[in-house]
CSV table of C-alpha atoms and ligand atoms in Angstrom, one decimal:
chain,number,residue,atom,x,y,z
A,260,UNK,CA,3.5,-29.1,-12.1
A,261,UNK,CA,1.3,-31.2,-9.8
A,262,UNK,CA,-2.4,-31.2,-10.4
A,263,UNK,CA,-4.1,-28.0,-9.2
A,264,UNK,CA,-6.4,-28.7,-6.2
A,265,UNK,CA,-9.9,-27.2,-6.0
A,266,UNK,CA,-9.7,-24.8,-3.1
A,267,UNK,CA,-13.0,-24.2,-1.3
A,268,UNK,CA,-11.0,-23.8,2.0
A,269,UNK,CA,-10.3,-20.0,1.8
A,270,UNK,CA,-7.0,-18.3,1.9
A,271,UNK,CA,-5.2,-21.4,3.1
A,272,UNK,CA,-1.4,-21.3,3.2
A,273,UNK,CA,-1.0,-25.1,2.6
A,274,UNK,CA,-2.9,-24.7,-0.7
A,275,UNK,CA,-0.9,-21.8,-2.0
A,276,UNK,CA,-3.3,-19.1,-0.5
A,277,UNK,CA,-4.7,-17.4,-3.6
A,278,UNK,CA,-4.6,-17.0,-7.4
A,279,UNK,CA,-3.2,-13.8,-8.8
A,280,UNK,CA,-4.8,-11.9,-11.7
A,281,UNK,CA,-3.0,-11.6,-15.1
A,282,UNK,CA,-2.0,-8.0,-14.4
A,283,UNK,CA,-0.4,-9.0,-11.1
A,284,UNK,CA,1.3,-12.0,-12.7
A,285,UNK,CA,2.6,-9.7,-15.5
A,286,UNK,CA,4.0,-7.1,-13.1
A,287,UNK,CA,5.8,-9.9,-11.2
A,288,UNK,CA,7.2,-11.4,-14.3
A,289,UNK,CA,8.4,-8.1,-15.7
A,290,UNK,CA,10.1,-7.2,-12.4
A,291,UNK,CA,12.0,-10.4,-12.3
A,292,UNK,CA,13.7,-9.5,-15.6
A,293,UNK,CA,14.9,-6.1,-14.4
A,294,UNK,CA,17.1,-4.4,-11.8
A,295,UNK,CA,15.5,-2.0,-9.5
A,296,UNK,CA,16.7,0.6,-6.9
A,297,UNK,CA,15.1,-1.1,-4.0
A,298,UNK,CA,15.0,2.1,-1.9
A,299,UNK,CA,12.9,3.8,-4.7
A,300,UNK,CA,10.6,0.7,-5.0
A,301,UNK,CA,10.0,0.8,-1.2
A,302,UNK,CA,9.2,4.5,-1.4
A,303,UNK,CA,6.7,3.7,-4.1
A,304,UNK,CA,5.2,1.0,-1.9
A,305,UNK,CA,5.0,3.3,1.0
A,306,UNK,CA,3.1,5.9,-1.0
A,307,UNK,CA,0.8,3.2,-2.5
A,308,UNK,CA,0.0,1.8,1.0
A,309,UNK,CA,-0.6,5.3,2.4
A,310,UNK,CA,-3.0,6.0,-0.5
A,311,UNK,CA,-4.9,2.7,-0.1
A,312,UNK,CA,-5.1,2.7,3.7
A,313,UNK,CA,-5.0,6.4,4.6
A,314,UNK,CA,-2.5,5.5,7.3
A,315,UNK,CA,0.6,7.8,7.8
A,316,UNK,CA,3.0,5.3,6.2
A,317,UNK,CA,3.4,1.7,5.1
A,318,UNK,CA,6.0,-0.8,4.1
A,319,UNK,CA,6.3,-4.4,2.8
A,320,UNK,CA,8.1,-7.3,4.4
A,321,UNK,CA,8.2,-11.0,3.5
A,322,UNK,CA,4.8,-12.0,5.1
A,323,UNK,CA,2.5,-11.3,8.0
A,324,UNK,CA,4.3,-13.7,10.3
A,325,UNK,CA,7.5,-11.7,9.6
A,326,UNK,CA,5.5,-8.5,10.0
A,327,UNK,CA,4.5,-9.5,13.6
A,328,UNK,CA,8.2,-10.2,14.5
A,329,UNK,CA,9.3,-7.0,12.9
A,330,UNK,CA,6.5,-4.9,14.4
A,331,UNK,CA,7.5,-6.1,17.9
A,332,UNK,CA,11.2,-5.5,17.2
A,333,UNK,CA,10.3,-1.9,16.1
A,334,UNK,CA,8.4,-1.3,19.4
A,335,UNK,CA,11.6,-2.4,21.2
A,336,UNK,CA,14.3,-0.6,19.3
A,337,UNK,CA,12.8,2.4,17.4
A,338,UNK,CA,15.4,3.4,14.8
A,339,UNK,CA,18.4,3.1,17.2
A,340,UNK,CA,21.0,1.3,15.1
A,341,UNK,CA,22.8,-0.2,18.0
A,342,UNK,CA,19.6,-1.7,19.4
A,343,UNK,CA,18.6,-2.9,16.0
A,344,UNK,CA,21.9,-4.8,15.7
A,345,UNK,CA,21.6,-6.2,19.2
A,346,UNK,CA,18.3,-8.1,18.6
A,347,UNK,CA,17.3,-10.8,19.5
A,348,UNK,CA,19.5,-10.2,22.6
A,349,UNK,CA,17.6,-8.1,25.2
A,350,UNK,CA,17.8,-4.4,24.6
A,351,UNK,CA,17.6,-3.5,28.3
A,352,UNK,CA,14.3,-1.7,27.6
A,353,UNK,CA,10.7,-2.8,27.8
A,354,UNK,CA,10.3,-6.3,26.1
A,355,UNK,CA,6.9,-7.7,27.2
A,356,UNK,CA,4.2,-8.1,24.6
A,357,UNK,CA,0.7,-8.5,26.0
A,358,UNK,CA,-1.8,-10.6,24.1
A,359,UNK,CA,-5.4,-11.5,25.1
A,360,UNK,CA,-5.2,-15.3,25.6
A,361,UNK,CA,-8.0,-16.0,23.1
A,362,UNK,CA,-6.0,-14.1,20.4
A,363,UNK,CA,-3.1,-16.6,20.7
A,364,UNK,CA,-4.1,-18.0,17.4
A,365,UNK,CA,-2.2,-20.7,15.4
A,366,UNK,CA,-2.0,-20.0,11.7
A,367,UNK,CA,0.7,-22.6,11.2
A,368,UNK,CA,2.6,-21.8,14.4
A,369,UNK,CA,1.4,-20.0,17.5
A,370,UNK,CA,1.5,-16.2,17.1
A,371,UNK,CA,3.4,-15.9,20.3
A,372,UNK,CA,6.4,-17.6,18.6
A,373,UNK,CA,6.5,-14.8,16.1
A,374,UNK,CA,6.8,-12.5,19.1
A,375,UNK,CA,9.6,-14.5,20.8
A,376,UNK,CA,11.5,-14.5,17.5
A,377,UNK,CA,12.1,-10.8,18.0
A,378,UNK,CA,13.6,-11.5,21.5
A,379,UNK,CA,10.4,-10.2,23.2
A,380,UNK,CA,8.4,-12.0,25.9
A,381,UNK,CA,4.7,-12.7,25.1
A,382,UNK,CA,2.4,-12.5,28.1
A,383,UNK,CA,-1.1,-14.0,27.6
A,384,UNK,CA,-3.9,-12.1,29.5
A,385,UNK,CA,-7.0,-14.0,30.8
A,386,UNK,CA,-7.5,-17.6,29.6
A,387,UNK,CA,-8.2,-19.4,26.4
A,388,UNK,CA,-12.0,-19.0,26.9
A,389,UNK,CA,-12.0,-15.3,27.8
A,390,UNK,CA,-10.1,-12.1,28.5
A,391,UNK,CA,-11.9,-9.2,30.2
A,392,UNK,CA,-11.3,-5.5,29.9
A,393,UNK,CA,-10.5,-5.4,33.7
A,394,UNK,CA,-7.8,-8.2,33.3
A,395,UNK,CA,-6.3,-6.4,30.3
A,396,UNK,CA,-6.3,-3.0,32.1
A,397,UNK,CA,-4.5,-4.5,35.1
A,398,UNK,CA,-1.9,-6.2,32.8
A,399,UNK,CA,-1.3,-3.0,30.9
A,400,UNK,CA,-0.5,-1.3,34.2
A,401,UNK,CA,2.4,-3.7,34.7
A,402,UNK,CA,6.1,-2.9,34.0
A,403,UNK,CA,8.3,-3.4,30.9
A,404,UNK,CA,5.4,-3.6,28.4
A,405,UNK,CA,6.5,-2.7,24.8
A,406,UNK,CA,3.3,-3.5,22.9
A,407,UNK,CA,-0.2,-4.8,22.9
A,408,UNK,CA,-0.7,-7.4,20.2
A,409,UNK,CA,-4.3,-8.0,19.0
A,410,UNK,CA,-5.5,-10.4,16.3
A,411,UNK,CA,-8.6,-9.9,14.2
A,412,UNK,CA,-9.3,-13.2,12.5
A,413,UNK,CA,-11.8,-16.0,12.3
A,414,UNK,CA,-9.2,-18.1,14.0
A,415,UNK,CA,-9.8,-16.3,17.3
A,416,UNK,CA,-11.8,-18.5,19.7
A,417,UNK,CA,-13.1,-17.3,23.1
A,418,UNK,CA,-14.5,-14.0,24.2
A,419,UNK,CA,-12.7,-10.7,24.2
A,420,UNK,CA,-13.9,-7.1,24.5
A,421,UNK,CA,-14.4,-5.1,21.3
A,422,UNK,CA,-11.1,-4.1,19.6
A,423,UNK,CA,-11.8,-0.4,20.1
A,424,UNK,CA,-12.1,-0.8,23.9
A,425,UNK,CA,-8.9,-2.8,24.1
A,426,UNK,CA,-7.1,-0.3,21.8
A,427,UNK,CA,-8.3,2.7,24.0
A,428,UNK,CA,-6.9,1.1,27.1
A,429,UNK,CA,-3.4,0.8,25.6
A,430,UNK,CA,-3.5,4.3,24.1
A,431,UNK,CA,-4.4,5.8,27.5
A,432,UNK,CA,-1.1,4.3,28.7
A,433,UNK,CA,0.9,5.2,25.6
A,434,UNK,CA,1.5,1.6,24.8
A,435,UNK,CA,1.8,0.9,21.0
A,436,UNK,CA,-0.9,-1.4,19.6
A,437,UNK,CA,0.0,-3.9,16.8
A,438,UNK,CA,-3.1,-5.3,15.1
A,439,UNK,CA,-2.8,-8.5,13.1
A,440,UNK,CA,-5.5,-8.4,10.4
A,441,UNK,CA,-3.8,-10.8,8.0
A,442,UNK,CA,-6.9,-11.7,6.0
A,443,UNK,CA,-8.7,-8.4,6.6
A,444,UNK,CA,-7.7,-6.3,3.5
A,445,UNK,CA,-11.3,-5.8,2.6
A,446,UNK,CA,-11.9,-4.1,5.9
A,447,UNK,CA,-8.8,-1.8,5.8
A,448,UNK,CA,-10.8,1.5,6.4
A,449,UNK,CA,-12.7,0.0,9.3
A,450,UNK,CA,-9.5,-1.2,11.0
A,451,UNK,CA,-7.5,1.9,10.3
A,452,UNK,CA,-10.3,3.9,11.9
A,453,UNK,CA,-9.5,2.1,15.1
A,454,UNK,CA,-6.1,3.8,15.0
A,455,UNK,CA,-3.8,0.9,15.8
A,456,UNK,CA,-0.1,2.0,15.8
A,457,UNK,CA,0.6,-0.7,13.2
A,458,UNK,CA,-1.9,-2.8,11.2
A,459,UNK,CA,-0.5,-6.0,9.5
A,460,UNK,CA,-2.1,-7.5,6.4
A,461,UNK,CA,-1.1,-10.4,4.1
A,462,UNK,CA,-0.7,-9.4,0.5
A,463,UNK,CA,-1.3,-13.0,-0.7
A,464,UNK,CA,-4.6,-13.5,0.9
A,465,UNK,CA,-7.7,-11.7,-0.6
A,466,UNK,CA,-5.5,-9.1,-2.3
A,467,UNK,CA,-3.9,-11.9,-4.2
A,468,UNK,CA,-0.4,-10.5,-4.6
A,469,UNK,CA,2.7,-12.7,-4.2
A,470,UNK,CA,3.5,-13.5,-0.6
A,471,UNK,CA,4.0,-10.3,1.3
A,472,UNK,CA,3.4,-8.7,4.7
A,473,UNK,CA,1.9,-5.2,4.5
A,474,UNK,CA,2.5,-3.0,7.5
A,475,UNK,CA,0.6,0.3,7.7
A,476,UNK,CA,0.4,2.8,10.5
A,477,UNK,CA,2.3,5.5,12.4
A,478,UNK,CA,5.3,6.8,10.5
A,479,UNK,CA,7.8,6.5,13.4
A,480,UNK,CA,7.0,2.8,13.8
A,481,UNK,CA,7.0,2.1,10.1
A,482,UNK,CA,10.5,3.7,10.0
A,483,UNK,CA,11.5,1.5,12.9
A,484,UNK,CA,10.3,-1.6,11.0
A,485,UNK,CA,12.3,-0.6,8.0
A,486,UNK,CA,15.4,-0.1,10.3
A,487,UNK,CA,15.2,-3.8,11.1
A,488,UNK,CA,16.4,-4.5,7.5
A,489,UNK,CA,19.9,-4.0,9.0
A,490,UNK,CA,19.1,-6.5,11.7
A,491,UNK,CA,16.8,-9.4,12.2
A,492,UNK,CA,14.7,-8.2,9.3
A,493,UNK,CA,17.3,-9.2,6.8
A,494,UNK,CA,15.9,-12.7,6.4
A,495,UNK,CA,12.3,-11.4,6.3
A,496,UNK,CA,12.7,-8.8,3.5
A,497,UNK,CA,10.3,-8.4,0.6
A,498,UNK,CA,11.7,-9.2,-2.8
A,499,UNK,CA,11.5,-6.8,-5.8
A,500,UNK,CA,8.9,-9.1,-7.5
A,501,UNK,CA,6.8,-9.2,-4.3
A,502,UNK,CA,6.7,-5.4,-4.1
A,503,UNK,CA,5.9,-5.1,-7.8
A,504,UNK,CA,3.1,-7.6,-7.4
A,505,UNK,CA,1.7,-5.7,-4.3
A,506,UNK,CA,1.7,-2.5,-6.3
A,507,UNK,CA,-0.2,-4.1,-9.1
A,508,UNK,CA,-2.7,-5.8,-6.7
A,509,UNK,CA,-3.3,-2.5,-4.8
A,510,UNK,CA,-4.0,-0.7,-8.1
A,511,UNK,CA,-6.6,-3.4,-9.0
A,512,UNK,CA,-8.2,-3.3,-5.6
A,513,UNK,CA,-8.6,0.5,-5.8
A,514,UNK,CA,-10.4,0.1,-9.1
A,515,UNK,CA,-12.7,-2.5,-7.8
A,516,UNK,CA,-16.3,-1.4,-7.0
A,517,UNK,CA,-16.8,-3.2,-3.7
A,518,UNK,CA,-20.6,-3.1,-3.8
A,519,UNK,CA,-20.8,-4.5,-7.3
A,520,UNK,CA,-18.3,-7.2,-6.2
A,521,UNK,CA,-20.2,-8.1,-3.1
A,522,UNK,CA,-23.5,-8.2,-5.0
A,523,UNK,CA,-22.0,-10.5,-7.7
A,524,UNK,CA,-20.5,-12.8,-5.1
A,525,UNK,CA,-23.8,-13.0,-3.2
A,526,UNK,CA,-25.7,-13.9,-6.4
A,527,UNK,CA,-23.1,-16.6,-7.2
A,528,UNK,CA,-23.4,-18.1,-3.7
A,529,UNK,CA,-27.3,-18.1,-4.0
A,530,UNK,CA,-27.1,-20.0,-7.2
A,531,UNK,CA,-24.5,-22.5,-5.8
A,532,UNK,CA,-26.7,-23.1,-2.7
A,533,UNK,CA,-29.8,-23.7,-4.8
A,534,UNK,CA,-27.9,-26.4,-6.7
A,535,UNK,CA,-26.4,-27.9,-3.6
A,536,UNK,CA,-29.9,-28.1,-2.0
A,537,UNK,CA,-30.9,-30.4,-4.8
A,538,UNK,CA,-28.3,-33.0,-4.0
A,539,UNK,CA,-29.5,-36.1,-2.0
A,540,UNK,CA,-29.0,-35.8,1.7
A,541,UNK,CA,-27.7,-32.2,1.6
A,542,UNK,CA,-29.2,-29.1,3.2
A,543,UNK,CA,-27.4,-26.0,2.1
A,544,UNK,CA,-27.5,-22.5,3.7
A,545,UNK,CA,-25.2,-19.5,3.9
A,546,UNK,CA,-23.0,-18.6,6.9
A,547,UNK,CA,-21.6,-15.1,7.5
A,548,UNK,CA,-17.9,-14.6,8.2
A,549,UNK,CA,-17.4,-14.1,12.0
A,550,UNK,CA,-15.1,-11.1,11.4
A,551,UNK,CA,-17.6,-9.4,9.0
A,552,UNK,CA,-15.8,-10.0,5.7
A,553,UNK,CA,-18.1,-8.8,2.8
A,554,UNK,CA,-19.1,-12.3,1.6
A,555,UNK,CA,-20.7,-15.4,3.0
A,556,UNK,CA,-19.8,-19.1,2.7
A,557,UNK,CA,-21.8,-22.2,1.9
A,558,UNK,CA,-22.6,-24.5,4.7
A,559,UNK,CA,-23.7,-28.0,3.5
A,560,UNK,CA,-25.2,-30.1,6.3
A,561,UNK,CA,-25.3,-33.8,5.5
A,562,UNK,CA,-27.7,-36.5,6.6
A,563,UNK,CA,-24.6,-38.5,7.6
A,564,UNK,CA,-21.1,-38.3,9.0
A,565,UNK,CA,-19.2,-35.5,7.2
A,566,UNK,CA,-15.7,-36.7,8.1
A,567,UNK,CA,-15.5,-39.6,5.5
A,568,UNK,CA,-17.0,-37.3,2.8
A,569,UNK,CA,-14.4,-34.6,3.5
A,570,UNK,CA,-11.7,-37.3,3.2
A,571,UNK,CA,-13.2,-38.7,0.0
A,572,UNK,CA,-13.3,-35.1,-1.5
A,573,UNK,CA,-9.6,-34.7,-0.8
A,574,UNK,CA,-8.9,-38.1,-2.4
A,575,UNK,CA,-10.8,-37.1,-5.6
A,576,UNK,CA,-9.2,-36.2,-8.9
A,577,UNK,CA,-8.7,-33.2,-8.8
A,578,UNK,CA,-8.5,-33.1,-5.0
A,579,UNK,CA,-11.2,-30.9,-3.4
A,580,UNK,CA,-10.5,-29.1,-0.1
A,581,UNK,CA,-13.3,-27.6,2.1
A,582,UNK,CA,-13.3,-26.0,5.5
A,583,UNK,CA,-13.5,-28.6,8.3
A,584,UNK,CA,-14.4,-26.6,11.4
A,585,UNK,CA,-18.1,-27.9,11.4
A,586,UNK,CA,-17.2,-31.5,10.4
A,587,UNK,CA,-18.1,-32.7,13.9
A,588,UNK,CA,-21.6,-31.2,13.4
A,589,UNK,CA,-22.0,-33.0,10.1
A,590,UNK,CA,-21.4,-30.0,7.9
A,591,UNK,CA,-18.9,-29.0,5.2
A,592,UNK,CA,-18.3,-25.3,4.8
A,593,UNK,CA,-17.1,-24.0,1.4
A,594,UNK,CA,-15.6,-20.7,0.7
A,595,UNK,CA,-17.0,-20.5,-2.8
A,596,UNK,CA,-16.4,-16.8,-3.7
A,597,UNK,CA,-13.1,-17.5,-5.5
A,598,UNK,CA,-14.2,-20.7,-7.3
A,599,UNK,CA,-14.7,-20.7,-11.1
A,600,UNK,CA,-18.0,-21.9,-12.5
A,601,UNK,CA,-16.2,-25.1,-13.7
A,602,UNK,CA,-14.8,-25.8,-10.2
A,603,UNK,CA,-18.3,-25.4,-8.7
A,604,UNK,CA,-19.6,-27.9,-11.3
A,605,UNK,CA,-16.9,-30.4,-10.4
A,606,UNK,CA,-17.5,-30.0,-6.6
A,607,UNK,CA,-21.3,-30.5,-7.0
A,608,UNK,CA,-21.0,-33.6,-9.3
A,609,UNK,CA,-18.4,-35.2,-7.1
A,610,UNK,CA,-20.5,-34.6,-4.0
A,611,UNK,CA,-23.6,-35.9,-5.7
A,612,UNK,CA,-21.7,-39.1,-6.6
A,613,UNK,CA,-20.4,-39.5,-3.0
A,614,UNK,CA,-23.8,-38.9,-1.5
A,615,UNK,CA,-25.4,-41.5,-3.8
A,616,UNK,CA,-22.8,-44.1,-3.3
A,617,UNK,CA,-23.2,-45.0,0.4
B,2156,LIG,C1,-2.4,-16.0,7.6
B,2156,LIG,C2,-2.2,-15.4,8.9
B,2156,LIG,C3,-1.0,-15.0,9.4
B,2156,LIG,C4,0.3,-15.3,8.7
B,2156,LIG,O1,0.3,-14.7,7.5
B,2156,LIG,P1,1.5,-15.0,6.5
B,2156,LIG,O2,1.4,-13.8,5.5
B,2156,LIG,O3,1.2,-16.3,5.9
B,2156,LIG,O4,2.8,-15.0,7.2
B,2156,LIG,C5,-0.9,-14.3,10.6
B,2156,LIG,N1,-2.0,-14.1,11.3
B,2156,LIG,C6,-3.3,-14.5,10.9
B,2156,LIG,C7,-4.5,-14.1,11.7
B,2156,LIG,C8,-3.4,-15.1,9.7
B,2156,LIG,O5,-4.6,-15.5,9.3
């Protein structure tokens, strides 16, 4: 094994996303040693996802990128076996997927590529800086639209109307809404209350299961997603161990007292910020998550250029990764909620050393 990096960068795919708990790791390990009737395991996942999300139905696929492709495929084919087999060739039916241009995020590839992989045609509405409700309404009145894809993520840049307003426009025209909320498992109730036709969440982000894409929403569309297993979904399937891990992670999440959790994380952050404020040349404060996740991050503003400090942290032993979106403004942002006390100590002493040495 290579040395474990210290991850203050959040649920970041290039760093292995998250660390699972012992019960989740045990469930995965046990499942790897056993056969399972996959149909039964999937029924169990469907019930667990219904129970957790209070959506009509749910299913598990390989990851959220796969879930985007399969959700779009489901909107084009329903459960029609011949259409499922024909993808990614055009089905002859509606195949345009509208996306507010500011929601064209890049989580490793542009989200529109996940749409094209289903054989659909992404159409961006508005421009990178903004998409208005009027522009979206006009686009939704066009022909051959099979879905509206919305993204709820801190990766979204630019200005868009509130999610509920955009969802209402699509609903008024009976156009299915697919909502990518990959890192939004903490906000499941809030997002389900908006009644998207499908909501997509990554199992491996804050839920800390193995890599998995969770789809919850309207039963007919969830069935249509599952139908893709006999088509383009074959290469995007969830493994037995991933489903076993998701079941264990959901069980843990449902036992978690969210207000206790949030209070403990807030206290942990306050203590970290107080220590960071004592470092030479560092001013520490908290920053809220732009999507309203139930925790804050540490923002450390330096009295000098942040870019070389970020590089030196990555070069440290063990390597330390922080968020870089405020680097140009001289600040490091640290997602410290998932760090151990020992990792916090290492980060602070390394930073103290770097700030003293130049
Ligand atoms: C992480 C992420 C994805 C991709 O999720 P995977 O499960 O890694 O495929 C998609 N959309 C958004 C907004 C993300 O943050």
